[in-house]
Structures are given as structure tokens and as C-alpha cells.
Short mmCIF file of C-alpha atoms (C1' of nucleotides) in Angstrom, two decimals:
data_model
loop_
_atom_site.label_atom_id
_atom_site.label_comp_id
_atom_site.label_asym_id
_atom_site.label_seq_id
_atom_site.Cartn_x
_atom_site.Cartn_y
_atom_site.Cartn_z
CA MET C 130 -5.51 33.44 1.30
CA SER C 131 -2.11 33.45 3.05
CA GLU C 132 1.14 32.84 1.18
CA GLN C 133 1.48 31.95 -2.47
CA ASN C 134 4.96 33.29 -3.20
CA ALA C 135 6.54 29.82 -3.00
CA ALA C 136 7.25 27.88 -6.16
CA ARG C 137 4.19 25.73 -5.56
CA PRO C 138 2.09 25.79 -2.43
CA ALA C 139 1.31 22.35 -1.05
CA PRO C 140 -2.33 21.30 -1.45
CA LYS C 141 -4.43 22.00 1.61
CA HIS C 142 -5.07 18.32 2.27
CA GLN C 143 -1.32 17.80 2.58
CA GLN C 144 -0.91 20.72 4.95
CA VAL C 145 -3.81 19.41 7.01
CA ARG C 146 -2.34 15.90 6.97
CA ASP C 147 1.03 17.09 8.25
CA SER C 148 -0.57 19.33 10.83
CA LEU C 149 -2.73 16.45 12.06
CA ALA C 150 0.22 14.07 12.09
CA ALA C 151 2.07 16.43 14.40
CA GLU C 152 -0.90 16.68 16.74
CA ILE C 153 -1.41 12.93 16.77
CA ARG C 154 2.21 12.33 17.74
CA ARG C 155 1.39 14.02 21.04
CA LEU C 156 -1.68 11.89 21.70
CA GLU C 157 -1.94 8.69 23.67
CA PRO C 158 -2.61 5.66 21.47
CA HIS C 159 -6.33 4.91 21.08
CA SER C 160 -7.39 8.41 22.14
CA ALA C 161 -9.99 9.99 19.92
CA LEU C 162 -9.39 12.80 17.47
CA ALA C 163 -11.91 15.57 17.02
CA SER C 164 -14.74 14.68 14.65
CA GLU C 165 -14.29 15.24 10.94
CA ARG C 166 -16.79 18.09 11.06
CA ASP C 167 -14.95 19.79 13.93
CA LEU C 168 -11.58 19.34 12.23
CA ALA C 169 -13.03 20.91 9.09
CA THR C 170 -14.07 23.96 11.10
CA THR C 171 -10.87 24.34 13.10
CA HIS C 172 -8.68 23.90 10.03
CA GLY C 173 -10.85 26.15 7.93
CA VAL C 174 -11.47 23.62 5.17
CA SER C 175 -14.36 21.48 3.99
CA ARG C 176 -15.02 18.03 5.38
CA ALA C 177 -14.08 16.48 2.03
CA THR C 178 -10.57 17.91 2.38
CA ILE C 179 -10.29 16.62 5.94
CA ARG C 180 -11.29 13.19 4.70
CA ILE C 181 -8.53 13.17 2.07
CA ALA C 182 -6.02 13.98 4.82
CA LEU C 183 -7.41 11.30 7.16
CA ASP C 184 -7.45 8.76 4.31
CA ALA C 185 -3.72 9.26 3.93
CA LEU C 186 -3.09 8.93 7.66
CA SER C 187 -5.26 5.83 7.82
CA ASP C 188 -3.39 4.23 4.91
CA ALA C 189 -0.12 5.02 6.67
CA GLY C 190 -1.36 3.34 9.85
CA VAL C 191 -1.24 6.54 11.91
CA VAL C 192 -4.95 6.54 12.74
CA TYR C 193 -7.84 4.11 12.48
CA ARG C 194 -11.50 4.88 12.02
CA VAL C 195 -14.55 3.18 13.47
CA GLN C 196 -17.83 4.02 11.83
CA GLY C 197 -20.24 5.60 14.25
CA ALA C 198 -17.59 5.97 16.94
CA GLY C 199 -14.80 8.22 15.71
CA THR C 200 -11.19 8.43 14.53
CA PHE C 201 -8.42 7.31 16.88
CA ALA C 202 -4.65 7.53 17.18
CA ALA C 203 -3.14 4.17 16.25
CA GLY C 204 -0.88 2.20 18.55
CA PRO C 205 2.86 2.47 18.05
CA ALA C 206 3.33 0.89 14.64
CA ILE C 207 6.46 -1.06 13.94
CA SER C 208 6.21 0.02 10.32
CA LYS C 209 4.30 1.82 7.62
CA THR C 210 2.99 0.60 4.31
CA LEU C 211 5.78 -0.21 1.91
CA SER C 212 6.57 2.71 -0.33
CA LEU C 213 9.14 3.34 -3.01
CA SER C 214 12.19 4.67 -1.22
CA SER C 215 15.82 5.15 -2.14
CA PHE C 216 18.53 3.18 -0.37
CA THR C 217 19.54 6.36 1.43
CA GLU C 218 16.01 6.98 2.75
CA ASP C 219 15.71 3.32 3.63
CA MET C 220 18.81 3.43 5.79
CA GLU C 221 17.85 6.76 7.41
CA VAL C 222 14.67 5.16 8.74
CA ARG C 223 16.89 2.59 10.45
CA GLY C 224 19.15 5.27 11.85
CA TRP C 225 22.12 4.45 9.63
CA THR C 226 24.15 6.58 7.25
CA ALA C 227 24.24 5.31 3.69
CA SER C 228 27.19 5.32 1.30
CA SER C 229 28.18 3.57 -1.93
CA ARG C 230 31.22 1.93 -3.50
CA LEU C 231 31.24 1.56 -7.26
CA LEU C 232 32.21 -1.94 -8.38
CA ALA C 233 31.79 -1.69 -12.14
CA ALA C 234 29.98 0.32 -14.80
CA ASP C 235 29.84 -0.62 -18.45
CA GLN C 236 27.69 -1.00 -21.54
CA VAL C 237 26.61 -4.45 -22.74
CA PRO C 238 23.85 -6.11 -24.81
CA ALA C 239 20.68 -6.49 -22.73
CA GLY C 240 20.05 -10.20 -23.12
CA GLY C 241 16.64 -11.82 -22.89
CA LYS C 242 15.61 -11.26 -19.29
CA ILE C 243 16.74 -7.65 -18.91
CA ALA C 244 15.37 -6.79 -22.36
CA ASP C 245 12.04 -8.21 -21.31
CA ASP C 246 12.03 -6.09 -18.15
CA LEU C 247 12.88 -2.92 -20.04
CA GLY C 248 10.70 -3.55 -23.09
CA ILE C 249 13.60 -3.47 -25.54
CA ALA C 250 15.24 -6.01 -27.88
CA ALA C 251 17.77 -8.53 -26.54
CA GLU C 252 20.43 -7.06 -28.84
CA ASP C 253 19.85 -3.49 -27.63
CA GLU C 254 22.52 -2.16 -25.34
CA VAL C 255 22.10 -1.40 -21.67
CA ILE C 256 24.18 0.49 -19.13
CA ARG C 257 25.07 -1.78 -16.22
CA VAL C 258 26.09 -0.31 -12.88
CA SER C 259 27.15 -2.51 -9.96
CA ARG C 260 27.60 -1.02 -6.52
CA ILE C 261 28.15 -2.07 -2.95
CA ARG C 262 25.84 -0.22 -0.59
CA LEU C 263 27.05 0.48 2.92
CA ALA C 264 25.31 1.40 6.16
CA ASP C 265 27.55 3.18 8.65
CA GLY C 266 30.47 1.91 6.59
CA THR C 267 29.43 -1.75 6.72
CA PRO C 268 28.60 -3.51 3.41
CA ILE C 269 24.93 -4.43 3.54
CA CYS C 270 23.85 -4.83 -0.05
CA MET C 271 25.12 -5.52 -3.55
CA GLU C 272 23.12 -3.93 -6.30
CA THR C 273 23.20 -4.11 -10.09
CA VAL C 274 21.17 -1.61 -12.10
CA HIS C 275 20.34 -1.95 -15.82
CA LEU C 276 19.14 0.99 -17.92
CA ALA C 277 18.41 1.19 -21.65
CA ALA C 278 21.56 2.83 -23.06
CA ASP C 279 19.50 4.89 -25.54
CA GLY C 280 17.76 6.75 -22.75
CA VAL C 281 20.83 7.81 -20.80
CA PRO C 282 23.62 8.97 -23.17
CA GLY C 283 26.79 9.89 -21.32
CA LEU C 284 25.66 8.35 -18.05
CA LEU C 285 28.98 6.55 -17.60
CA ASP C 286 30.75 9.94 -17.43
CA HIS C 287 28.96 10.85 -14.21
CA ASP C 288 30.04 10.07 -10.65
CA LEU C 289 28.13 6.85 -10.09
CA SER C 290 28.93 6.54 -6.41
CA THR C 291 26.32 9.25 -5.74
CA SER C 292 22.54 9.00 -6.05
CA LEU C 293 21.66 7.31 -9.33
CA TYR C 294 18.02 8.38 -9.09
CA GLY C 295 19.26 11.95 -8.60
CA ILE C 296 21.32 11.81 -11.80
CA LEU C 297 18.49 10.22 -13.76
CA GLU C 298 16.09 12.97 -12.78
CA ALA C 299 18.44 15.95 -13.06
CA GLU C 300 20.20 14.94 -16.28
CA TYR C 301 17.61 12.94 -18.19
CA GLY C 302 14.27 13.90 -16.69
CA LEU C 303 13.64 10.26 -15.72
CA ARG C 304 11.66 9.81 -12.54
CA VAL C 305 10.81 6.41 -11.06
CA VAL C 306 7.41 6.81 -9.42
CA ARG C 307 6.34 3.17 -9.25
CA ALA C 308 8.07 -0.18 -9.09
CA GLU C 309 7.27 -3.87 -9.30
CA GLN C 310 9.28 -5.93 -6.84
CA VAL C 311 9.93 -9.61 -6.27
CA VAL C 312 11.59 -10.66 -3.01
CA ARG C 313 13.16 -14.09 -2.49
CA SER C 314 15.29 -15.73 0.14
CA VAL C 315 18.56 -17.12 -1.19
CA VAL C 316 21.83 -18.52 0.10
CA MET C 317 24.91 -16.58 -1.01
CA ASP C 318 27.61 -18.25 -3.06
CA VAL C 319 31.30 -17.72 -2.36
CA GLY C 320 31.70 -14.62 -4.53
CA GLU C 321 28.59 -12.86 -3.29
CA ALA C 322 29.41 -13.61 0.32
CA ALA C 323 32.97 -12.30 -0.09
CA LEU C 324 31.71 -8.98 -1.47
CA LEU C 325 29.50 -8.52 1.57
CA GLY C 326 32.09 -9.80 4.04
CA GLN C 327 30.00 -12.82 5.00
CA PRO C 328 30.74 -16.54 5.22
CA PRO C 329 29.51 -18.56 2.21
CA GLY C 330 26.15 -20.18 2.83
CA SER C 331 24.79 -17.11 4.61
CA ALA C 332 21.21 -16.03 4.01
CA ALA C 333 20.31 -13.02 1.87
CA LEU C 334 17.22 -11.26 0.58
CA ARG C 335 17.27 -10.92 -3.18
CA VAL C 336 15.08 -8.07 -4.40
CA HIS C 337 14.36 -7.70 -8.09
CA ARG C 338 12.84 -4.37 -9.06
CA ILE C 339 11.46 -2.91 -12.28
CA GLY C 340 11.23 0.86 -11.89
CA LEU C 341 8.50 2.61 -13.91
CA ASP C 342 7.87 6.25 -14.70
CA GLN C 343 4.63 8.18 -14.37
CA ARG C 344 3.46 6.76 -17.71
CA ASP C 345 4.18 3.18 -16.67
CA ARG C 346 7.23 2.87 -18.92
CA PRO C 347 10.13 0.78 -17.54
CA ILE C 348 13.22 2.81 -16.65
CA GLU C 349 15.39 0.38 -14.73
CA SER C 350 15.77 -3.31 -14.00
CA THR C 351 17.64 -3.79 -10.75
CA THR C 352 18.70 -6.76 -8.66
CA SER C 353 19.78 -6.21 -5.07
CA MET C 354 21.20 -8.71 -2.60
CA TYR C 355 20.82 -7.75 1.05
CA ARG C 356 22.64 -9.41 3.94
CA GLY C 357 20.06 -11.47 5.78
CA ASP C 358 21.55 -10.76 9.19
CA MET C 359 21.39 -6.97 8.85
CA TYR C 360 18.36 -6.25 6.75
CA ASP C 361 14.67 -6.98 6.94
CA LEU C 362 11.49 -5.76 5.28
CA ARG C 363 8.95 -4.14 7.58
CA PHE C 364 5.51 -3.15 6.42
CA ALA C 365 1.85 -2.95 7.28
CA VAL C 366 -0.84 -4.66 5.24
CA GLN C 367 -4.57 -4.11 5.20
CA ARG C 368 -7.65 -6.01 4.13
CA MET A 182 -31.40 1.29 -10.13
CA SER A 183 -31.02 -2.45 -10.52
CA GLU A 184 -30.96 -4.83 -7.58
CA GLN A 185 -31.15 -3.91 -3.92
CA ASN A 186 -32.53 -7.10 -2.44
CA ALA A 187 -29.11 -8.10 -1.07
CA ALA A 188 -28.31 -7.62 2.60
CA ARG A 189 -26.26 -4.50 1.90
CA PRO A 190 -25.84 -2.88 -1.50
CA ALA A 191 -22.25 -2.11 -2.41
CA PRO A 192 -21.36 1.58 -2.46
CA LYS A 193 -21.56 3.16 -5.89
CA HIS A 194 -17.85 3.82 -6.05
CA GLN A 195 -17.23 0.08 -5.62
CA GLN A 196 -19.71 -0.79 -8.33
CA VAL A 197 -18.12 1.78 -10.61
CA ARG A 198 -14.65 0.46 -9.76
CA ASP A 199 -15.57 -3.12 -10.63
CA SER A 200 -17.36 -2.04 -13.77
CA LEU A 201 -14.35 0.01 -14.87
CA ALA A 202 -11.95 -2.81 -14.01
CA ALA A 203 -13.91 -5.12 -16.33
CA GLU A 204 -13.79 -2.58 -19.15
CA ILE A 205 -10.09 -1.92 -18.66
CA ARG A 206 -9.30 -5.63 -18.90
CA ARG A 207 -10.44 -5.43 -22.53
CA LEU A 208 -8.28 -2.42 -23.35
CA GLU A 209 -4.80 -2.32 -24.80
CA PRO A 210 -2.19 -1.19 -22.27
CA HIS A 211 -1.56 2.57 -22.39
CA SER A 212 -4.83 3.32 -24.15
CA ALA A 213 -6.79 6.18 -22.67
CA LEU A 214 -9.97 5.85 -20.65
CA ALA A 215 -12.80 8.32 -21.08
CA SER A 216 -12.34 11.53 -19.11
CA GLU A 217 -13.50 11.65 -15.49
CA ARG A 218 -16.32 13.99 -16.49
CA ASP A 219 -17.48 11.65 -19.25
CA LEU A 220 -17.29 8.62 -16.96
CA ALA A 221 -19.37 10.48 -14.40
CA THR A 222 -22.06 11.07 -17.02
CA THR A 223 -22.07 7.58 -18.51
CA HIS A 224 -22.11 5.92 -15.07
CA GLY A 225 -24.70 8.32 -13.74
CA VAL A 226 -22.66 9.47 -10.74
CA SER A 227 -20.77 12.59 -9.74
CA ARG A 228 -17.17 13.16 -10.64
CA ALA A 229 -16.17 12.81 -6.98
CA THR A 230 -17.49 9.24 -6.98
CA ILE A 231 -15.62 8.44 -10.20
CA ARG A 232 -12.46 9.76 -8.60
CA ILE A 233 -12.83 7.45 -5.59
CA ALA A 234 -13.14 4.49 -7.97
CA LEU A 235 -10.15 5.60 -10.05
CA ASP A 236 -8.11 6.20 -6.88
CA ALA A 237 -8.60 2.57 -5.96
CA LEU A 238 -7.67 1.36 -9.45
CA SER A 239 -4.62 3.60 -9.46
CA ASP A 240 -3.50 2.29 -6.07
CA ALA A 241 -3.92 -1.25 -7.36
CA GLY A 242 -1.77 -0.47 -10.38
CA VAL A 243 -4.58 -1.05 -12.88
CA VAL A 244 -4.50 2.47 -14.31
CA TYR A 245 -2.20 5.46 -14.14
CA ARG A 246 -3.08 9.12 -14.40
CA VAL A 247 -1.20 11.96 -16.07
CA GLN A 248 -2.37 15.43 -15.15
CA GLY A 249 -3.53 17.36 -18.14
CA ALA A 250 -3.42 14.30 -20.38
CA GLY A 251 -5.81 11.65 -19.07
CA THR A 252 -6.16 8.28 -17.38
CA PHE A 253 -4.64 5.22 -19.03
CA ALA A 254 -4.75 1.44 -18.74
CA ALA A 255 -1.55 0.22 -17.05
CA GLY A 256 0.79 -2.31 -18.60
CA PRO A 257 0.54 -5.96 -17.52
CA ALA A 258 1.56 -5.79 -13.86
CA ILE A 259 3.41 -8.68 -12.34
CA SER A 260 1.77 -7.90 -9.04
CA LYS A 261 -0.48 -5.66 -7.01
CA THR A 262 0.12 -3.78 -3.82
CA LEU A 263 0.63 -6.10 -0.87
CA SER A 264 -2.60 -6.71 0.98
CA LEU A 265 -3.59 -8.83 3.92
CA SER A 266 -4.48 -12.24 2.51
CA SER A 267 -4.96 -15.69 3.94
CA PHE A 268 -2.64 -18.53 3.01
CA THR A 269 -5.43 -20.00 0.91
CA GLU A 270 -5.94 -16.80 -1.07
CA ASP A 271 -2.20 -16.39 -1.39
CA MET A 272 -1.85 -19.83 -2.97
CA GLU A 273 -4.85 -19.34 -5.23
CA VAL A 274 -3.17 -16.33 -6.83
CA ARG A 275 -0.28 -18.64 -7.67
CA GLY A 276 -2.58 -21.28 -9.09
CA TRP A 277 -2.06 -23.78 -6.29
CA THR A 278 -4.49 -25.54 -3.98
CA ALA A 279 -3.86 -24.95 -0.28
CA SER A 280 -4.16 -27.47 2.53
CA SER A 281 -2.98 -27.82 6.13
CA ARG A 282 -1.52 -30.44 8.43
CA LEU A 283 -1.80 -29.84 12.16
CA LEU A 284 1.48 -30.38 13.99
CA ALA A 285 0.56 -29.34 17.52
CA ALA A 286 -1.95 -27.27 19.47
CA ASP A 287 -1.66 -26.48 23.14
CA GLN A 288 -1.89 -23.82 25.82
CA VAL A 289 1.25 -22.33 27.37
CA PRO A 290 2.44 -19.17 29.17
CA ALA A 291 3.06 -16.37 26.69
CA GLY A 292 6.63 -15.44 27.54
CA GLY A 293 8.15 -12.02 26.99
CA LYS A 294 8.18 -11.65 23.23
CA ILE A 295 4.75 -13.04 22.48
CA ALA A 296 3.27 -11.17 25.46
CA ASP A 297 4.72 -7.97 24.07
CA ASP A 298 3.19 -8.63 20.66
CA LEU A 299 -0.24 -9.35 22.13
CA GLY A 300 -0.20 -6.66 24.80
CA ILE A 301 -0.63 -9.13 27.68
CA ALA A 302 1.53 -10.19 30.65
CA ALA A 303 4.30 -12.73 30.20
CA GLU A 304 2.55 -15.08 32.66
CA ASP A 305 -0.76 -14.93 30.79
CA GLU A 306 -1.60 -18.02 28.81
CA VAL A 307 -1.71 -18.27 25.04
CA ILE A 308 -3.06 -20.84 22.62
CA ARG A 309 -0.29 -22.05 20.33
CA VAL A 310 -1.12 -23.70 17.02
CA SER A 311 1.58 -25.09 14.74
CA ARG A 312 0.73 -26.20 11.23
CA ILE A 313 2.40 -27.25 8.03
CA ARG A 314 0.90 -25.47 5.02
CA LEU A 315 0.87 -27.30 1.72
CA ALA A 316 0.45 -26.16 -1.86
CA ASP A 317 -0.78 -28.90 -4.20
CA GLY A 318 0.22 -31.36 -1.48
CA THR A 319 3.80 -30.10 -1.18
CA PRO A 320 4.93 -28.63 2.16
CA ILE A 321 5.72 -24.99 1.57
CA CYS A 322 5.47 -23.32 4.94
CA MET A 323 5.59 -23.98 8.66
CA GLU A 324 3.48 -21.64 10.72
CA THR A 325 3.01 -21.09 14.46
CA VAL A 326 0.11 -18.91 15.64
CA HIS A 327 -0.22 -17.48 19.15
CA LEU A 328 -3.53 -16.12 20.49
CA ALA A 329 -4.38 -14.78 23.95
CA ALA A 330 -6.13 -17.75 25.60
CA ASP A 331 -8.66 -15.45 27.32
CA GLY A 332 -10.06 -14.32 23.99
CA VAL A 333 -10.65 -17.73 22.45
CA PRO A 334 -12.11 -20.15 25.06
CA GLY A 335 -12.59 -23.62 23.66
CA LEU A 336 -10.55 -22.97 20.52
CA LEU A 337 -8.60 -26.22 20.96
CA ASP A 338 -11.83 -28.19 20.52
CA HIS A 339 -12.26 -27.02 16.94
CA ASP A 340 -10.82 -28.61 13.82
CA LEU A 341 -7.62 -26.62 13.48
CA SER A 342 -6.65 -27.99 10.09
CA THR A 343 -9.26 -25.68 8.54
CA SER A 344 -9.22 -21.90 8.22
CA LEU A 345 -8.16 -20.40 11.55
CA TYR A 346 -9.28 -16.92 10.51
CA GLY A 347 -12.66 -18.43 9.66
CA ILE A 348 -13.02 -19.93 13.14
CA LEU A 349 -11.89 -16.71 14.83
CA GLU A 350 -14.50 -14.69 13.00
CA ALA A 351 -17.40 -17.14 13.17
CA GLU A 352 -16.92 -18.30 16.78
CA TYR A 353 -15.36 -15.31 18.51
CA GLY A 354 -16.14 -12.29 16.33
CA LEU A 355 -12.44 -11.64 15.88
CA ARG A 356 -11.51 -10.15 12.53
CA VAL A 357 -7.96 -9.36 11.52
CA VAL A 358 -8.16 -6.30 9.25
CA ARG A 359 -4.59 -5.06 9.51
CA ALA A 360 -1.21 -6.58 10.22
CA GLU A 361 2.35 -5.53 10.89
CA GLN A 362 4.87 -7.79 9.18
CA VAL A 363 8.61 -8.29 9.34
CA VAL A 364 10.28 -10.39 6.63
CA ARG A 365 13.77 -11.80 6.97
CA SER A 366 15.93 -14.23 5.05
CA VAL A 367 17.18 -17.14 7.12
CA VAL A 368 18.90 -20.48 6.66
CA MET A 369 16.90 -23.46 7.94
CA ASP A 370 18.30 -25.68 10.66
CA VAL A 371 18.03 -29.45 10.52
CA GLY A 372 14.64 -29.69 12.21
CA GLU A 373 12.99 -26.95 10.19
CA ALA A 374 14.37 -28.30 6.95
CA ALA A 375 13.13 -31.80 7.72
CA LEU A 376 9.59 -30.57 8.33
CA LEU A 377 9.57 -28.89 4.92
CA GLY A 378 11.36 -31.78 3.18
CA GLN A 379 14.41 -29.69 2.37
CA PRO A 380 18.13 -30.22 2.88
CA PRO A 381 19.57 -28.38 5.93
CA GLY A 382 21.15 -25.07 5.00
CA SER A 383 18.38 -24.22 2.54
CA ALA A 384 17.10 -20.65 2.34
CA ALA A 385 13.73 -19.61 3.78
CA LEU A 386 11.66 -16.48 4.22
CA ARG A 387 10.69 -15.93 7.83
CA VAL A 388 7.60 -13.77 8.17
CA HIS A 389 6.57 -12.48 11.56
CA ARG A 390 3.08 -11.04 11.69
CA ILE A 391 1.04 -9.25 14.35
CA GLY A 392 -2.60 -9.30 13.29
CA LEU A 393 -4.76 -6.40 14.49
CA ASP A 394 -8.50 -5.84 14.56
CA GLN A 395 -10.41 -2.78 13.39
CA ARG A 396 -9.60 -1.00 16.65
CA ASP A 397 -5.89 -1.70 16.34
CA ARG A 398 -5.91 -4.34 19.11
CA PRO A 399 -3.53 -7.29 18.61
CA ILE A 400 -5.28 -10.60 17.94
CA GLU A 401 -2.49 -12.92 16.85
CA SER A 402 1.28 -13.17 16.81
CA THR A 403 2.38 -15.52 14.06
CA THR A 404 5.70 -16.70 12.71
CA SER A 405 5.82 -18.41 9.32
CA MET A 406 8.75 -20.03 7.58
CA TYR A 407 8.41 -20.32 3.81
CA ARG A 408 10.60 -22.47 1.58
CA GLY A 409 12.85 -20.07 -0.32
CA ASP A 410 12.79 -22.18 -3.48
CA MET A 411 9.00 -22.21 -3.79
CA TYR A 412 7.83 -18.93 -2.39
CA ASP A 413 8.45 -15.26 -3.10
CA LEU A 414 6.84 -11.95 -2.25
CA ARG A 415 5.56 -9.89 -5.19
CA PHE A 416 4.26 -6.40 -4.83
CA ALA A 417 4.10 -2.93 -6.33
CA VAL A 418 5.32 0.14 -4.50
CA GLN A 419 4.66 3.77 -5.20
CA ARG A 420 6.25 7.13 -4.37
"C1'" DA R 221 -7.53 27.55 -26.75
"C1'" DA R 222 -9.53 23.42 -25.24
"C1'" DG R 223 -9.52 19.51 -22.49
"C1'" DT R 224 -7.57 16.91 -18.73
"C1'" DG R 225 -6.70 15.56 -13.95
"C1'" DG R 226 -5.99 17.94 -9.07
"C1'" DT R 227 -8.14 20.39 -5.59
"C1'" DC R 228 -11.87 22.30 -2.91
"C1'" DT R 229 -16.46 23.76 -1.29
"C1'" DA R 230 -21.06 23.41 1.03
"C1'" DG R 231 -24.25 21.10 1.31
"C1'" DA R 232 -27.09 16.18 1.89
"C1'" DC R 233 -28.58 11.51 3.43
"C1'" DC R 234 -27.26 6.97 5.26
"C1'" DA R 235 -25.59 3.25 8.63
"C1'" DC R 236 -23.70 2.60 12.80
"C1'" DA R 237 -22.03 3.29 17.86
"C1'" DG R 238 -22.86 4.66 22.27
"C1'" DA R 239 -25.24 6.91 26.19
"C1'" DC Y 58 -31.65 9.84 20.56
"C1'" DT Y 59 -27.34 12.23 19.22
"C1'" DG Y 60 -23.05 12.20 17.05
"C1'" DT Y 61 -19.92 9.69 14.23
"C1'" DG Y 62 -17.80 8.13 9.95
"C1'" DG Y 63 -19.32 6.54 4.94
"C1'" DT Y 64 -21.19 8.04 0.80
"C1'" DC Y 65 -22.68 11.22 -2.73
"C1'" DT Y 66 -23.88 15.45 -5.30
"C1'" DA Y 67 -23.19 19.63 -8.31
"C1'" DG Y 68 -20.92 22.81 -8.76
"C1'" DA Y 69 -16.05 25.74 -8.98
"C1'" DC Y 70 -11.22 27.11 -9.96
"C1'" DC Y 71 -6.39 25.71 -10.79
"C1'" DA Y 72 -2.22 23.54 -13.14
"C1'" DC Y 73 -1.02 21.02 -16.69
"C1'" DT Y 74 -0.82 18.72 -21.49
"C1'" DT Y 75 -1.97 18.72 -26.00
"C1'" DT Y 76 -3.47 20.64 -30.38
#
DNA sequence: AAGTGGTCTAGACCACAGA
DNA sequence: CTGTGGTCTAGACCACTTT
């Protein structure tokens, strides 16, 4: 009824979610929101739409619901549910500025493990990009990305110290919307530690990720090594 | 239509979800499901109910949806979204049998950090329970749980080598439905390593958890140390 | 053009919490 | 008892993909 000139208007449930999130930020923890029926009236939408918005806020740990009692502002959460985020976004949450230093970029045969991740043959070629990731100028992570060479012709000609996800989307229409991750604790060897400016024997989080597109097809196989003293994983889990 | 003699019949969307999950298990990855409208007809429910069921399956990574095209069985996932699970459940997924060995159980003043986690005063007393967790008889984790002593009178008289969550729910009506977790990579010191039968300097995942009830009130503050060589975190993330 | 998922409405009944 | 969230229905229109 209002404005539709934008490229694509956000769905109402998203607008309602954001509007509610702003209101909730001004509430004391554990204070009650208006009832779903009232919110439907005041926001001019149906109760079903309100529920979609509250579902999202509940998943994110912003509110909690008690049947028969109401919906309440959650306490100050130390974290949200884990979601797929870029390194840049990840650092922003922590209040740091992200940057990258390219270590190497080349094209090599995939080999068994990477081929398995990407659903290609071991002899097929992959683009391999290794970068140091920095937070406020301090090395915090070493990352190696593998991509099926067939899918990204000419990738090596781009500036790979910028956002790789950005290039993949803009140039090749590849969008990672889902990922499978495995996190382990490891002790860095001499070479790894040197790259991150740490003494050998230091602890690190090793994160292996397979990035998938909207159709569940593998796009990337990436291994990241995060300094254990500067990085942690924070997330909420639910029953 | 079928059986309703149970204490509480599961909601239709859950029944539909489980029924669909069983069907999908027999499908080839990437093959299409029937349309939402068809599923609504064949399952005898409205499309809205089907969508709730498919939302859950999509969140769990069992199916993926492509607007305008359809809903498809996902590829073999290495993991699901992280959810709140007990140590026993966690080990079962890995095909191991869980057991516990009680190290110590006592009552002490909370101290600043723990008090902060539990929302009590630093002088207030907490029950502290330390246990070794074993998988197939092998020590895999050392865990220390803190609970506000006021909330669990007589807890120390129970058999604490069994399920602590079970005791909390059965004896005190305390149910952890949500938790905030922080995961770090650390190197074990001599004492920690000895308890887990590892050489000093080995890598470990340190997981700090604050368990919350349905009303977002803290119930437990727990620190766990998992052997890095035997334990990893696997999970799917989404945009 | 036809079919799909994405969104949205305006109702309804139920189980539960709280006064 | 009243009000709440939890579930469910039977429609509708839109944006998108596929033929």
C-alpha cells in the first residue's frame, strides 16, 4: 500500500522483525512484549505474519516465548546462533577491521580429499588461494580455499586480496548459501606458527568448510587456521 | 485419525515432518519432492502445515528449496545444525558409548565469574561437580559444572556419575532448553593432560556453556575440556 | 503458459498460565 | 475465568523457474 518503487520490497515479516528488534532493544530484559494479536493489529498485519517475525527473533535468541504467559525480551545474550558469515562480517562483530594478505594463488590437480569435497575427479584441476587474514593489522588466521577450476575461468586474474565471495558472486554467479563445517583444536607446527607470528606449539582452531550453493552443490573447500589466543567461536544452541 | 491414546498427541506438522523425513531417506539426493500443494492433499493437511514441516527439514539440512522449481532431497550431509545435546547423545551420534567417572563434588562460594554467569552474588554458594567423561571407556573430556546451591538442595546426595540433566529435571524441575557457548582452542597443562591420559602440550577444545531454562534464567555454568585428537565440532550453517 | 515456492490474510480451536 | 502462545485451515496473490 505504501512504497513499491524499490528494486524489491522486503517481505512484511522482515520489516516487522526489524521493527520489533528495534523496540526490544529499548526494553528491559524479561519484560513482556505486546500479545501476538495486539502486535498484529498495531503493525497492520495478520497474526501469522507476526508469528513468522517472532519465530526469527526467537531463533536468534532475542526473545523467548512461554505458552499461556506471553513473549519476553531475552537477557543480554553473549551470542547468536551460528550463521554463515564472511571473515569481514565475523571481525566486525568483534569490533575489528578485517584485511587480507595474499600468500599464493595457483592451479593444481585436486587430489583425493579436495576432489571428494567438491564432487569432482582427483585429476581435475582446482584453483588454490592461500591468504593471511588480519584483524586490525594483526595476523589472526591462515586460510586456503579450493575451487573447481572449471567453474571459475580467469579467477587468478582478479585481485584476490579483496572479498573472494564478492568475486564469485559478481563474476561467476556463485553464491554460497550453506556450509558444512568441522572444527578441531590443533597445535601449530613451526611453519604455521611463523605465518601467524606465534611461538611453535601454540593452540589454534582449525575450521574445515565445504561451501554449498542454493542447490546444495559444493562450491568451495576451505581450511582455516585461527590463532587460539585471539579467536573463539560463540553461539547459542537450543533443544 | 489413528492413535490418540498417548498422553499428548504430537502436532500434525511434527508427524508430517517425521513422515516426510522417512520418505526422503529413500530418495536419491537432488531428486524432487512432490509440490507443497500435492503434499498437503496426500497428507490431509493444509499447505501452511506442510510448510512448517518443510521449514524444519530445510533448517536441518535434509531438503533444500528453490523458488519456482521445487523442493529437493539434500545431498548426504556430514552434519546437522548444532543443537543442545547431552554428552551421551553427542557420543551416540559418533557411535560411541558414554560413561562418567566422578572426580569431585562439593559446595563452595561462587566467586566473580561463576556468579556473573549464574546471576547470583559472588558470596553465594554453588554446587561444583567435576567429572571425567568417557567414550567406549576412553577419557575424552573433563567437565566441571556449577549450579546455584539454593536451587538444588540435597543434590550432593544423588549418584552424580549418572545423567546430571536427568537429576535436575526429575528432582528439581530444572530443564535446560537453551545454552550460550564459547569454544576456544587451548593447550593442556600437565594436570589436565594427565587426567585425560595425554602428553602435556596436547591440543584441546575448551567449551564454556551457560545453560538457560525456558524463561532464559541461568541454571548451570559449565566448562568442558575435550581431547583435541578425539573430538571435533560438526555443524551446518546457513545465510 | 503452467507450475513452483514465498508471502499473507482472517478466521478457528486447543493447551496452558495466571489472577 | 480470561488472555496467552501453539496449531491449523482454506483460501489468495506474487515472484520465479521451467517448458
